Amino acid sequence: MGFDPGSVRVVACDIFGTTVDWRTGVAEQVAEIAAGRGVELDGGAFADAWRDRYLPSMRRVNDGERDWAYLDTLHRESLDELLELHGVAGAFGEDARRRLVRSWHRLPAWDDSVDGLARLRERYVVAALSNGGFALLTNLVKEAGLPFDCILSAELARAYKPDPRAYLTAVGLLDVEPSEVLMVAAHAWDIDGAREAGLRTAFLERPLEKGPARGADRAEDTRSDLAVRGFGELADLLAAVPGTVPPE
Amino acid sequence: MGFDPGSVRVVACDIFGTTVDWRTGVAEQVAEIAAGRGVELDGGAFADAWRDRYLPSMRRVNDGERDWAYLDTLHRESLDELLELHGVAGAFGEDARRRLVRSWHRLPAWDDSVDGLARLRERYVVAALSNGGFALLTNLVKEAGLPFDCILSAELARAYKPDPRAYLTAVGLLDVEPSEVLMVAAHAWDIDGAREAGLRTAFLERPLEKGPARGADRAEDTRSDLAVRGFGELADLLAAVPGTVPPE
């Protein structure tokens, strides 16, 4: 290990893909809402195409090409484009489109998330740190029963990860040093951003994040302090570290 | 009832005095830290005098007399003055003063808080909304085992309650209307501020908040939508309301 895990006080967790299975959740809700309108849509492929627009849409905010916009707004814009591309725009009115955007607020946790987070919480302040809006995350975390100590969002910085402001605003709100925060994420771009902001990092492998047909990011795609295969393994690893700094 | 409690989506709870017993917690820690330095201090009286400086210190921030300052900073300034006034400044070095300021991060919950909040949480998004800083609240809520869905702080608005910005920033982050939030507080000034910002209000009586010798605020000191004697009674009252809007 290249760092002393005993110096960690806060475990900050990415949400989409890392803690919850966005693809299964969105695919199911898309398919259901489409079926209710007599439209046949491949939920998985639609979810993939929607997610493909995620990073580019946030980059335009971070680069200052446009003002701050909520993730819900970005999701809505991508959705409108996609429905047009699929030639089904006419079948989805305002209400259906709102429900589709809301599908990102209600996603299933990966099997190991609830237990692993609960174990981490015994020794650390455990925070959600996501590009999702504060309300989205509050709803999602509540619905999935994820035991976080607090919710932090890129919205509080009005800049999206991997912009350093997103990480450093969270660090400042928790009144710790960047090096006392361990960022846990399943995406190389998130690990890279956190590392550049001075945080410690744990790459958490989610091989099925993008479904069975597409490859997910792997530990070797980035440089992280730790690499684990789930929150249970992370809790095991950190539990073996002596002299952890208590939260206060 | 002057409002429809079925329209409430979020229950926002004040912390100091309403959810936790600041006086007992601070008095005990002050007495202990003082005793460790061979100084005899009446912890309760000291806690009272400290708290008396609370609202005036925040008012100077809200009025623009000074820039934003964290509650910890305000607490520290009041503490320095008080130790001087008590003629014991020499006995408390930097480390002891930091520990004293931190006593506000670790306070006991009132008996009904944990259970009452857990019951409210079954139907509502339940949020902490306090003038304490985000880190302070995260530590305090974790230590006291308070089951909030999320933590909101005046720090996020850089304005203290009863300034409307403190309430409306919280409302905005939760993506609801002011009238969908029920502010629960044991202080008339907090209820007044919330009401003026357009929130619904529940006055929660804590007769012993200021200790046995001083009177606490009473329901008749303000105008609130509901008045209850604890979180249990609030949960009972709201559980009797049909047609509550689900969080999402």
GROMACS .gro file of C-alpha atoms in nm:
model
  496
    1MET     CA    1   0.000   0.000   0.000
    2GLY     CA    2   0.129   0.342  -0.096
    3PHE     CA    3  -0.041   0.526   0.188
    4ASP     CA    4  -0.130   0.481   0.553
    5PRO     CA    5  -0.495   0.376   0.568
    6GLY     CA    6  -0.486   0.458   0.940
    7SER     CA    7  -0.500   0.826   0.848
    8VAL     CA    8  -0.841   0.795   0.680
    9ARG     CA    9  -1.135   0.959   0.860
   10VAL     CA   10  -1.396   0.976   0.589
   11VAL     CA   11  -1.498   0.720   0.328
   12ALA     CA   12  -1.666   0.902   0.037
   13CYS     CA   13  -1.858   0.680  -0.202
   14ASP     CA   14  -1.957   0.732  -0.560
   15ILE     CA   15  -2.316   0.621  -0.617
   16PHE     CA   16  -2.410   0.541  -0.982
   17GLY     CA   17  -2.236   0.217  -1.070
   18THR     CA   18  -2.030   0.198  -0.751
   19THR     CA   19  -2.303   0.170  -0.487
   20VAL     CA   20  -2.613   0.113  -0.699
   21ASP     CA   21  -2.675  -0.073  -1.024
   22TRP     CA   22  -2.797   0.213  -1.244
   23ARG     CA   23  -2.821   0.001  -1.559
   24THR     CA   24  -3.058  -0.263  -1.425
   25GLY     CA   25  -3.268   0.000  -1.249
   26VAL     CA   26  -3.299   0.238  -1.542
   27ALA     CA   27  -3.344  -0.041  -1.799
   28GLU     CA   28  -3.636  -0.192  -1.607
   29GLN     CA   29  -3.811   0.139  -1.552
   30VAL     CA   30  -3.760   0.249  -1.915
   31ALA     CA   31  -3.898  -0.079  -2.046
   32GLU     CA   32  -4.197  -0.059  -1.815
   33ILE     CA   33  -4.283   0.304  -1.892
   34ALA     CA   34  -4.240   0.238  -2.267
   35ALA     CA   35  -4.459  -0.074  -2.254
   36GLY     CA   36  -4.728   0.131  -2.078
   37ARG     CA   37  -4.730   0.348  -2.393
   38GLY     CA   38  -4.735   0.055  -2.631
   39VAL     CA   39  -4.375   0.121  -2.737
   40GLU     CA   40  -4.120  -0.156  -2.748
   41LEU     CA   41  -3.782  -0.032  -2.629
   42ASP     CA   42  -3.475  -0.232  -2.534
   43GLY     CA   43  -3.437  -0.092  -2.183
   44GLY     CA   44  -3.074  -0.197  -2.149
   45ALA     CA   45  -2.962  -0.045  -2.479
   46PHE     CA   46  -3.159   0.270  -2.403
   47ALA     CA   47  -3.000   0.298  -2.057
   48ASP     CA   48  -2.655   0.255  -2.215
   49ALA     CA   49  -2.716   0.525  -2.473
   50TRP     CA   50  -2.852   0.756  -2.204
   51ARG     CA   51  -2.552   0.699  -1.980
   52ASP     CA   52  -2.314   0.757  -2.274
   53ARG     CA   53  -2.432   1.117  -2.277
   54TYR     CA   54  -2.359   1.157  -1.905
   55LEU     CA   55  -1.993   1.261  -1.900
   56PRO     CA   56  -2.010   1.482  -2.211
   57SER     CA   57  -2.311   1.670  -2.071
   58MET     CA   58  -2.132   1.740  -1.743
   59ARG     CA   59  -1.813   1.841  -1.918
   60ARG     CA   60  -1.993   2.133  -2.080
   61VAL     CA   61  -2.084   2.261  -1.732
   62ASN     CA   62  -1.736   2.213  -1.589
   63ASP     CA   63  -1.576   2.381  -1.889
   64GLY     CA   64  -1.797   2.687  -1.845
   65GLU     CA   65  -1.964   2.634  -2.185
   66ARG     CA   66  -2.292   2.662  -1.998
   67ASP     CA   67  -2.411   2.764  -1.653
   68TRP     CA   68  -2.463   2.516  -1.375
   69ALA     CA   69  -2.744   2.272  -1.454
   70TYR     CA   70  -2.879   1.996  -1.232
   71LEU     CA   71  -2.818   1.637  -1.328
   72ASP     CA   72  -3.195   1.601  -1.370
   73THR     CA   73  -3.181   1.877  -1.632
   74LEU     CA   74  -2.891   1.712  -1.813
   75HIS     CA   75  -3.070   1.376  -1.802
   76ARG     CA   76  -3.381   1.538  -1.943
   77GLU     CA   77  -3.196   1.697  -2.233
   78SER     CA   78  -3.026   1.368  -2.320
   79LEU     CA   79  -3.357   1.188  -2.294
   80ASP     CA   80  -3.530   1.428  -2.532
   81GLU     CA   81  -3.253   1.373  -2.788
   82LEU     CA   82  -3.266   0.997  -2.749
   83LEU     CA   83  -3.641   0.970  -2.786
   84GLU     CA   84  -3.611   1.175  -3.103
   85LEU     CA   85  -3.330   0.951  -3.234
   86HIS     CA   86  -3.538   0.641  -3.167
   87GLY     CA   87  -3.830   0.795  -3.355
   88VAL     CA   88  -4.060   0.758  -3.052
   89ALA     CA   89  -4.071   1.117  -2.928
   90GLY     CA   90  -4.444   1.139  -2.997
   91ALA     CA   91  -4.525   0.855  -2.760
   92PHE     CA   92  -4.373   1.021  -2.453
   93GLY     CA   93  -4.542   1.330  -2.317
   94GLU     CA   94  -4.426   1.557  -2.038
   95ASP     CA   95  -4.544   1.326  -1.762
   96ALA     CA   96  -4.375   1.016  -1.906
   97ARG     CA   97  -4.051   1.207  -1.961
   98ARG     CA   98  -4.053   1.325  -1.598
   99ARG     CA   99  -4.106   0.969  -1.483
  100LEU     CA  100  -3.817   0.854  -1.699
  101VAL     CA  101  -3.585   1.119  -1.553
  102ARG     CA  102  -3.700   1.013  -1.208
  103SER     CA  103  -3.592   0.655  -1.281
  104TRP     CA  104  -3.241   0.773  -1.186
  105HIS     CA  105  -3.375   0.854  -0.836
  106ARG     CA  106  -3.475   0.494  -0.765
  107LEU     CA  107  -3.206   0.235  -0.828
  108PRO     CA  108  -3.121  -0.098  -0.666
  109ALA     CA  109  -2.811  -0.126  -0.445
  110TRP     CA  110  -2.550  -0.382  -0.539
  111ASP     CA  111  -2.570  -0.685  -0.308
  112ASP     CA  112  -2.274  -0.594  -0.090
  113SER     CA  113  -2.345  -0.220  -0.052
  114VAL     CA  114  -2.576  -0.202   0.250
  115ASP     CA  115  -2.376  -0.443   0.470
  116GLY     CA  116  -2.038  -0.316   0.361
  117LEU     CA  117  -2.130   0.048   0.421
  118ALA     CA  118  -2.274  -0.037   0.763
  119ARG     CA  119  -1.944  -0.200   0.859
  120LEU     CA  120  -1.739   0.093   0.729
  121ARG     CA  121  -1.963   0.328   0.924
  122GLU     CA  122  -1.855   0.170   1.252
  123ARG     CA  123  -1.510   0.324   1.208
  124TYR     CA  124  -1.546   0.610   0.962
  125VAL     CA  125  -1.773   0.889   0.859
  126VAL     CA  126  -1.926   0.740   0.545
  127ALA     CA  127  -2.058   0.989   0.291
  128ALA     CA  128  -2.225   0.968  -0.049
  129LEU     CA  129  -2.035   1.185  -0.298
  130SER     CA  130  -2.200   1.181  -0.636
  131ASN     CA  131  -2.280   1.394  -0.936
  132GLY     CA  132  -2.647   1.332  -0.863
  133GLY     CA  133  -2.833   1.630  -0.716
  134PHE     CA  134  -2.890   1.656  -0.342
  135ALA     CA  135  -3.261   1.573  -0.369
  136LEU     CA  136  -3.198   1.286  -0.611
  137LEU     CA  137  -2.940   1.137  -0.376
  138THR     CA  138  -3.157   1.183  -0.069
  139ASN     CA  139  -3.443   0.999  -0.239
  140LEU     CA  140  -3.220   0.727  -0.382
  141VAL     CA  141  -3.030   0.662  -0.058
  142LYS     CA  142  -3.352   0.649   0.143
  143GLU     CA  143  -3.526   0.415  -0.098
  144ALA     CA  144  -3.230   0.177  -0.123
  145GLY     CA  145  -3.175   0.184   0.255
  146LEU     CA  146  -2.809   0.284   0.223
  147PRO     CA  147  -2.666   0.366   0.566
  148PHE     CA  148  -2.472   0.686   0.494
  149ASP     CA  149  -2.381   0.935   0.765
  150CYS     CA  150  -2.439   1.224   0.531
  151ILE     CA  151  -2.506   1.308   0.170
  152LEU     CA  152  -2.275   1.525  -0.035
  153SER     CA  153  -2.335   1.621  -0.392
  154ALA     CA  154  -2.157   1.794  -0.676
  155GLU     CA  155  -2.453   2.032  -0.657
  156LEU     CA  156  -2.301   2.182  -0.340
  157ALA     CA  157  -1.997   2.284  -0.547
  158ARG     CA  158  -2.193   2.358  -0.863
  159ALA     CA  159  -1.922   2.165  -1.044
  160TYR     CA  160  -1.925   1.800  -1.142
  161LYS     CA  161  -1.669   1.533  -1.063
  162PRO     CA  162  -1.394   1.497  -1.186
  163ASP     CA  163  -1.360   1.875  -1.139
  164PRO     CA  164  -1.151   1.921  -0.821
  165ARG     CA  165  -1.409   2.165  -0.682
  166ALA     CA  166  -1.658   1.880  -0.643
  167TYR     CA  167  -1.419   1.682  -0.419
  168LEU     CA  168  -1.276   1.979  -0.230
  169THR     CA  169  -1.613   2.128  -0.144
  170ALA     CA  170  -1.703   1.797   0.020
  171VAL     CA  171  -1.368   1.787   0.202
  172GLY     CA  172  -1.423   2.142   0.329
  173LEU     CA  173  -1.777   2.072   0.450
  174LEU     CA  174  -1.650   1.775   0.649
  175ASP     CA  175  -1.367   1.989   0.793
  176VAL     CA  176  -1.092   1.738   0.716
  177GLU     CA  177  -0.782   1.735   0.497
  178PRO     CA  178  -0.809   1.593   0.142
  179SER     CA  179  -0.568   1.315   0.242
  180GLU     CA  180  -0.804   1.206   0.521
  181VAL     CA  181  -1.075   1.118   0.270
  182LEU     CA  182  -1.083   0.787   0.085
  183MET     CA  183  -1.282   0.817  -0.238
  184VAL     CA  184  -1.438   0.488  -0.346
  185ALA     CA  185  -1.541   0.461  -0.710
  186ALA     CA  186  -1.582   0.212  -0.992
  187HIS     CA  187  -1.470   0.459  -1.261
  188ALA     CA  188  -1.117   0.546  -1.358
  189TRP     CA  189  -1.213   0.910  -1.430
  190ASP     CA  190  -1.348   0.951  -1.076
  191ILE     CA  191  -1.042   0.793  -0.916
  192ASP     CA  192  -0.819   1.015  -1.132
  193GLY     CA  193  -1.011   1.328  -1.032
  194ALA     CA  194  -1.006   1.243  -0.662
  195ARG     CA  195  -0.634   1.165  -0.669
  196GLU     CA  196  -0.557   1.492  -0.845
  197ALA     CA  197  -0.756   1.677  -0.576
  198GLY     CA  198  -0.537   1.513  -0.310
  199LEU     CA  199  -0.777   1.248  -0.183
  200ARG     CA  200  -0.691   0.885  -0.117
  201THR     CA  201  -0.858   0.642  -0.353
  202ALA     CA  202  -1.006   0.294  -0.362
  203PHE     CA  203  -1.104   0.150  -0.699
  204LEU     CA  204  -1.406  -0.074  -0.650
  205GLU     CA  205  -1.456  -0.320  -0.933
  206ARG     CA  206  -1.809  -0.358  -1.076
  207PRO     CA  207  -1.758  -0.584  -1.379
  208LEU     CA  208  -2.130  -0.583  -1.465
  209GLU     CA  209  -2.184  -0.210  -1.430
  210LYS     CA  210  -2.237  -0.163  -1.803
  211GLY     CA  211  -2.421  -0.488  -1.852
  212PRO     CA  212  -2.294  -0.820  -1.984
  213ALA     CA  213  -2.197  -0.696  -2.331
  214ARG     CA  214  -1.980  -0.397  -2.244
  215GLY     CA  215  -1.662  -0.399  -2.041
  216ALA     CA  216  -1.646  -0.196  -1.722
  217ASP     CA  217  -1.344   0.000  -1.599
  218ARG     CA  218  -1.078  -0.213  -1.437
  219ALA     CA  219  -0.830  -0.143  -1.158
  220GLU     CA  220  -0.544  -0.133  -1.408
  221ASP     CA  221  -0.713   0.153  -1.597
  222THR     CA  222  -0.616   0.393  -1.318
  223ARG     CA  223  -0.376   0.442  -1.030
  224SER     CA  224  -0.548   0.399  -0.694
  225ASP     CA  225  -0.426   0.342  -0.338
  226LEU     CA  226  -0.650   0.038  -0.298
  227ALA     CA  227  -0.838  -0.190  -0.535
  228VAL     CA  228  -1.126  -0.405  -0.409
  229ARG     CA  229  -1.411  -0.613  -0.546
  230GLY     CA  230  -1.690  -0.471  -0.329
  231PHE     CA  231  -1.775  -0.284  -0.011
  232GLY     CA  232  -1.738  -0.604   0.193
  233GLU     CA  233  -1.380  -0.648   0.078
  234LEU     CA  234  -1.309  -0.281   0.147
  235ALA     CA  235  -1.447  -0.313   0.501
  236ASP     CA  236  -1.236  -0.628   0.556
  237LEU     CA  237  -0.925  -0.455   0.432
  238LEU     CA  238  -0.971  -0.143   0.643
  239ALA     CA  239  -1.074  -0.341   0.951
  240ALA     CA  240  -0.731  -0.503   0.938
  241VAL     CA  241  -0.563  -0.163   0.970
  242PRO     CA  242  -0.459  -0.072   1.325
  243GLY     CA  243  -0.475   0.275   1.472
  244THR     CA  244  -0.755   0.422   1.263
  245VAL     CA  245  -0.822   0.785   1.352
  246PRO     CA  246  -1.166   0.815   1.512
  247PRO     CA  247  -1.413   1.041   1.330
  248GLU     CA  248  -1.380   1.319   1.591
  249MET     CA  249  -5.521   2.269   1.230
  250GLY     CA  250  -5.460   2.563   1.001
  251PHE     CA  251  -5.295   2.359   0.727
  252ASP     CA  252  -5.319   2.023   0.557
  253PRO     CA  253  -5.052   1.800   0.712
  254GLY     CA  254  -5.106   1.560   0.422
  255SER     CA  255  -4.913   1.799   0.200
  256VAL     CA  256  -4.592   1.763   0.403
  257ARG     CA  257  -4.304   1.576   0.235
  258VAL     CA  258  -4.007   1.676   0.446
  259VAL     CA  259  -3.973   1.707   0.823
  260ALA     CA  260  -3.681   1.941   0.900
  261CYS     CA  261  -3.557   1.933   1.257
  262ASP     CA  262  -3.368   2.187   1.458
  263ILE     CA  263  -3.091   2.023   1.660
  264PHE     CA  264  -2.962   2.218   1.965
  265GLY     CA  265  -3.236   2.206   2.226
  266THR     CA  266  -3.495   2.045   1.999
  267THR     CA  267  -3.329   1.710   1.921
  268VAL     CA  268  -3.036   1.708   2.163
  269ASP     CA  269  -2.990   1.839   2.516
  270TRP     CA  270  -2.709   2.089   2.463
  271ARG     CA  271  -2.711   2.217   2.820
  272THR     CA  272  -2.650   1.884   2.992
  273GLY     CA  273  -2.392   1.785   2.732
  274VAL     CA  274  -2.194   2.109   2.736
  275ALA     CA  275  -2.220   2.151   3.116
  276GLU     CA  276  -2.076   1.803   3.178
  277GLN     CA  277  -1.791   1.844   2.932
  278VAL     CA  278  -1.704   2.194   3.058
  279ALA     CA  279  -1.698   2.077   3.421
  280GLU     CA  280  -1.482   1.779   3.330
  281ILE     CA  281  -1.230   1.974   3.122
  282ALA     CA  282  -1.212   2.246   3.391
  283ALA     CA  283  -1.162   1.991   3.669
  284GLY     CA  284  -0.878   1.838   3.469
  285ARG     CA  285  -0.708   2.179   3.495
  286GLY     CA  286  -0.779   2.220   3.867
  287VAL     CA  287  -1.040   2.489   3.796
  288GLU     CA  288  -1.382   2.474   3.956
  289LEU     CA  289  -1.648   2.593   3.715
  290ASP     CA  290  -2.026   2.559   3.739
  291GLY     CA  291  -2.077   2.378   3.409
  292GLY     CA  292  -2.447   2.460   3.384
  293ALA     CA  293  -2.402   2.831   3.445
  294PHE     CA  294  -2.110   2.839   3.204
  295ALA     CA  295  -2.313   2.660   2.936
  296ASP     CA  296  -2.597   2.911   2.987
  297ALA     CA  297  -2.368   3.210   2.952
  298TRP     CA  298  -2.209   3.056   2.644
  299ARG     CA  299  -2.545   2.991   2.483
  300ASP     CA  300  -2.660   3.346   2.566
  301ARG     CA  301  -2.400   3.470   2.321
  302TYR     CA  302  -2.529   3.237   2.046
  303LEU     CA  303  -2.803   3.443   1.880
  304PRO     CA  304  -2.622   3.780   1.906
  305SER     CA  305  -2.309   3.630   1.746
  306MET     CA  306  -2.508   3.493   1.453
  307ARG     CA  307  -2.702   3.814   1.412
  308ARG     CA  308  -2.380   3.998   1.328
  309VAL     CA  309  -2.325   3.755   1.041
  310ASN     CA  310  -2.680   3.776   0.911
  311ASP     CA  311  -2.678   4.156   0.929
  312GLY     CA  312  -2.362   4.172   0.722
  313GLU     CA  313  -2.162   4.330   1.006
  314ARG     CA  314  -1.907   4.058   0.947
  315ASP     CA  315  -1.836   3.793   0.684
  316TRP     CA  316  -1.964   3.439   0.713
  317ALA     CA  317  -1.809   3.260   1.010
  318TYR     CA  318  -1.860   2.898   1.116
  319LEU     CA  319  -2.050   2.826   1.434
  320ASP     CA  320  -1.728   2.677   1.573
  321THR     CA  321  -1.559   3.015   1.519
  322LEU     CA  322  -1.844   3.200   1.689
  323HIS     CA  323  -1.837   2.951   1.977
  324ARG     CA  324  -1.464   3.001   2.011
  325GLU     CA  325  -1.491   3.379   2.025
  326SER     CA  326  -1.764   3.362   2.290
  327LEU     CA  327  -1.559   3.110   2.485
  328ASP     CA  328  -1.250   3.331   2.488
  329GLU     CA  329  -1.458   3.621   2.623
  330LEU     CA  330  -1.621   3.405   2.887
  331LEU     CA  331  -1.298   3.254   3.015
  332GLU     CA  332  -1.161   3.610   3.047
  333LEU     CA  333  -1.475   3.723   3.233
  334HIS     CA  334  -1.445   3.429   3.473
  335GLY     CA  335  -1.080   3.520   3.536
  336VAL     CA  336  -0.966   3.171   3.433
  337ALA     CA  337  -0.826   3.244   3.086
  338GLY     CA  338  -0.476   3.145   3.197
  339ALA     CA  339  -0.583   2.792   3.288
  340PHE     CA  340  -0.711   2.706   2.939
  341GLY     CA  341  -0.457   2.677   2.661
  342GLU     CA  342  -0.524   2.623   2.290
  343ASP     CA  343  -0.584   2.251   2.326
  344ALA     CA  344  -0.835   2.286   2.610
  345ARG     CA  345  -1.021   2.559   2.424
  346ARG     CA  346  -1.048   2.342   2.116
  347ARG     CA  347  -1.185   2.059   2.327
  348LEU     CA  348  -1.439   2.296   2.481
  349VAL     CA  349  -1.557   2.414   2.138
  350ARG     CA  350  -1.582   2.048   2.035
  351SER     CA  351  -1.817   1.981   2.326
  352TRP     CA  352  -2.091   2.119   2.100
  353HIS     CA  353  -2.016   1.833   1.855
  354ARG     CA  354  -2.105   1.564   2.107
  355LEU     CA  355  -2.437   1.606   2.282
  356PRO     CA  356  -2.695   1.360   2.417
  357ALA     CA  357  -3.026   1.314   2.234
  358TRP     CA  358  -3.346   1.377   2.426
  359ASP     CA  359  -3.511   1.046   2.522
  360ASP     CA  360  -3.780   1.056   2.252
  361SER     CA  361  -3.562   1.175   1.961
  362VAL     CA  362  -3.420   0.852   1.816
  363ASP     CA  363  -3.748   0.657   1.820
  364GLY     CA  364  -3.963   0.951   1.713
  365LEU     CA  365  -3.737   1.038   1.420
  366ALA     CA  366  -3.726   0.674   1.310
  367ARG     CA  367  -4.107   0.668   1.301
  368LEU     CA  368  -4.128   0.996   1.110
  369ARG     CA  369  -3.873   0.863   0.864
  370GLU     CA  370  -4.108   0.585   0.759
  371ARG     CA  371  -4.333   0.844   0.593
  372TYR     CA  372  -4.121   1.152   0.532
  373VAL     CA  373  -3.778   1.265   0.433
  374VAL     CA  374  -3.640   1.364   0.773
  375ALA     CA  375  -3.359   1.619   0.769
  376ALA     CA  376  -3.147   1.794   1.029
  377LEU     CA  377  -3.160   2.171   0.972
  378SER     CA  378  -2.942   2.353   1.219
  379ASN     CA  379  -2.712   2.649   1.258
  380GLY     CA  380  -2.436   2.403   1.344
  381GLY     CA  381  -2.176   2.353   1.071
  382PHE     CA  382  -2.201   2.056   0.835
  383ALA     CA  383  -1.907   1.874   0.999
  384LEU     CA  384  -2.034   1.948   1.349
  385LEU     CA  385  -2.377   1.811   1.260
  386THR     CA  386  -2.236   1.504   1.087
  387ASN     CA  387  -2.030   1.420   1.396
  388LEU     CA  388  -2.311   1.496   1.639
  389VAL     CA  389  -2.578   1.302   1.449
  390LYS     CA  390  -2.348   1.002   1.408
  391GLU     CA  391  -2.244   0.996   1.773
  392ALA     CA  392  -2.601   1.033   1.901
  393GLY     CA  393  -2.732   0.772   1.653
  394LEU     CA  394  -2.999   1.004   1.515
  395PRO     CA  395  -3.165   0.845   1.210
  396PHE     CA  396  -3.177   1.139   0.968
  397ASP     CA  397  -3.209   1.092   0.593
  398CYS     CA  398  -2.978   1.384   0.530
  399ILE     CA  399  -2.802   1.668   0.700
  400LEU     CA  400  -2.860   2.028   0.607
  401SER     CA  401  -2.687   2.319   0.766
  402ALA     CA  402  -2.703   2.697   0.767
  403GLU     CA  403  -2.346   2.667   0.640
  404LEU     CA  404  -2.482   2.564   0.300
  405ALA     CA  405  -2.656   2.904   0.279
  406ARG     CA  406  -2.381   3.095   0.459
  407ALA     CA  407  -2.662   3.257   0.656
  408TYR     CA  408  -2.798   3.155   0.993
  409LYS     CA  409  -3.155   3.079   1.090
  410PRO     CA  410  -3.381   3.276   1.131
  411ASP     CA  411  -3.257   3.436   0.807
  412PRO     CA  412  -3.491   3.308   0.532
  413ARG     CA  413  -3.190   3.208   0.320
  414ALA     CA  414  -3.107   2.932   0.569
  415TYR     CA  415  -3.450   2.773   0.529
  416LEU     CA  416  -3.490   2.834   0.156
  417THR     CA  417  -3.150   2.691   0.067
  418ALA     CA  418  -3.254   2.369   0.239
  419VAL     CA  419  -3.589   2.372   0.059
  420GLY     CA  420  -3.414   2.421  -0.275
  421LEU     CA  421  -3.165   2.140  -0.216
  422LEU     CA  422  -3.451   1.903  -0.140
  423ASP     CA  423  -3.635   2.020  -0.455
  424VAL     CA  424  -3.967   2.078  -0.280
  425GLU     CA  425  -4.188   2.379  -0.213
  426PRO     CA  426  -4.148   2.569   0.116
  427SER     CA  427  -4.502   2.467   0.213
  428GLU     CA  428  -4.407   2.098   0.178
  429VAL     CA  429  -4.152   2.128   0.460
  430LEU     CA  430  -4.249   2.105   0.826
  431MET     CA  431  -3.991   2.278   1.045
  432VAL     CA  432  -3.976   2.133   1.396
  433ALA     CA  433  -3.816   2.353   1.661
  434ALA     CA  434  -3.827   2.431   2.033
  435HIS     CA  435  -3.754   2.801   1.983
  436ALA     CA  436  -4.003   3.073   1.896
  437TRP     CA  437  -3.743   3.260   1.686
  438ASP     CA  438  -3.686   2.951   1.470
  439ILE     CA  439  -4.058   2.889   1.423
  440ASP     CA  440  -4.107   3.258   1.335
  441GLY     CA  441  -3.824   3.247   1.080
  442ALA     CA  442  -3.950   2.927   0.918
  443ARG     CA  443  -4.305   3.058   0.898
  444GLU     CA  444  -4.190   3.383   0.738
  445ALA     CA  445  -3.996   3.180   0.479
  446GLY     CA  446  -4.319   2.994   0.392
  447LEU     CA  447  -4.254   2.664   0.570
  448ARG     CA  448  -4.502   2.478   0.787
  449THR     CA  449  -4.411   2.469   1.151
  450ALA     CA  450  -4.432   2.243   1.456
  451PHE     CA  451  -4.335   2.388   1.792
  452LEU     CA  452  -4.182   2.112   2.002
  453GLU     CA  453  -4.180   2.187   2.372
  454ARG     CA  454  -3.858   2.122   2.569
  455PRO     CA  455  -3.932   2.266   2.913
  456LEU     CA  456  -3.590   2.170   3.050
  457GLU     CA  457  -3.387   2.298   2.756
  458LYS     CA  458  -3.237   2.583   2.958
  459GLY     CA  459  -3.207   2.382   3.278
  460PRO     CA  460  -3.435   2.378   3.583
  461ALA     CA  461  -3.386   2.745   3.677
  462ARG     CA  462  -3.465   2.917   3.347
  463GLY     CA  463  -3.787   2.900   3.154
  464ALA     CA  464  -3.784   2.761   2.800
  465ASP     CA  465  -3.988   2.896   2.509
  466ARG     CA  466  -4.350   2.785   2.512
  467ALA     CA  467  -4.597   2.716   2.235
  468GLU     CA  468  -4.786   3.037   2.314
  469ASP     CA  469  -4.472   3.244   2.248
  470THR     CA  470  -4.514   3.190   1.875
  471ARG     CA  471  -4.764   3.098   1.608
  472SER     CA  472  -4.710   2.747   1.474
  473ASP     CA  473  -4.920   2.502   1.274
  474LEU     CA  474  -4.870   2.228   1.531
  475ALA     CA  475  -4.751   2.217   1.892
  476VAL     CA  476  -4.624   1.892   2.044
  477ARG     CA  477  -4.433   1.772   2.349
  478GLY     CA  478  -4.179   1.551   2.175
  479PHE     CA  479  -4.095   1.362   1.857
  480GLY     CA  480  -4.313   1.071   1.968
  481GLU     CA  481  -4.620   1.293   1.990
  482LEU     CA  482  -4.535   1.448   1.652
  483ALA     CA  483  -4.508   1.102   1.492
  484ASP     CA  484  -4.843   1.002   1.650
  485LEU     CA  485  -5.009   1.317   1.524
  486LEU     CA  486  -4.880   1.285   1.167
  487ALA     CA  487  -4.947   0.911   1.156
  488ALA     CA  488  -5.313   0.994   1.208
  489VAL     CA  489  -5.317   1.206   0.891
  490PRO     CA  490  -5.447   1.028   0.583
  491GLY     CA  491  -5.314   1.076   0.234
  492THR     CA  492  -4.959   1.181   0.311
  493VAL     CA  493  -4.761   1.256  -0.004
  494PRO     CA  494  -4.484   0.999  -0.044
  495PRO     CA  495  -4.127   1.138  -0.052
  496GLU     CA  496  -4.095   1.092  -0.429
   0.00000   0.00000   0.00000
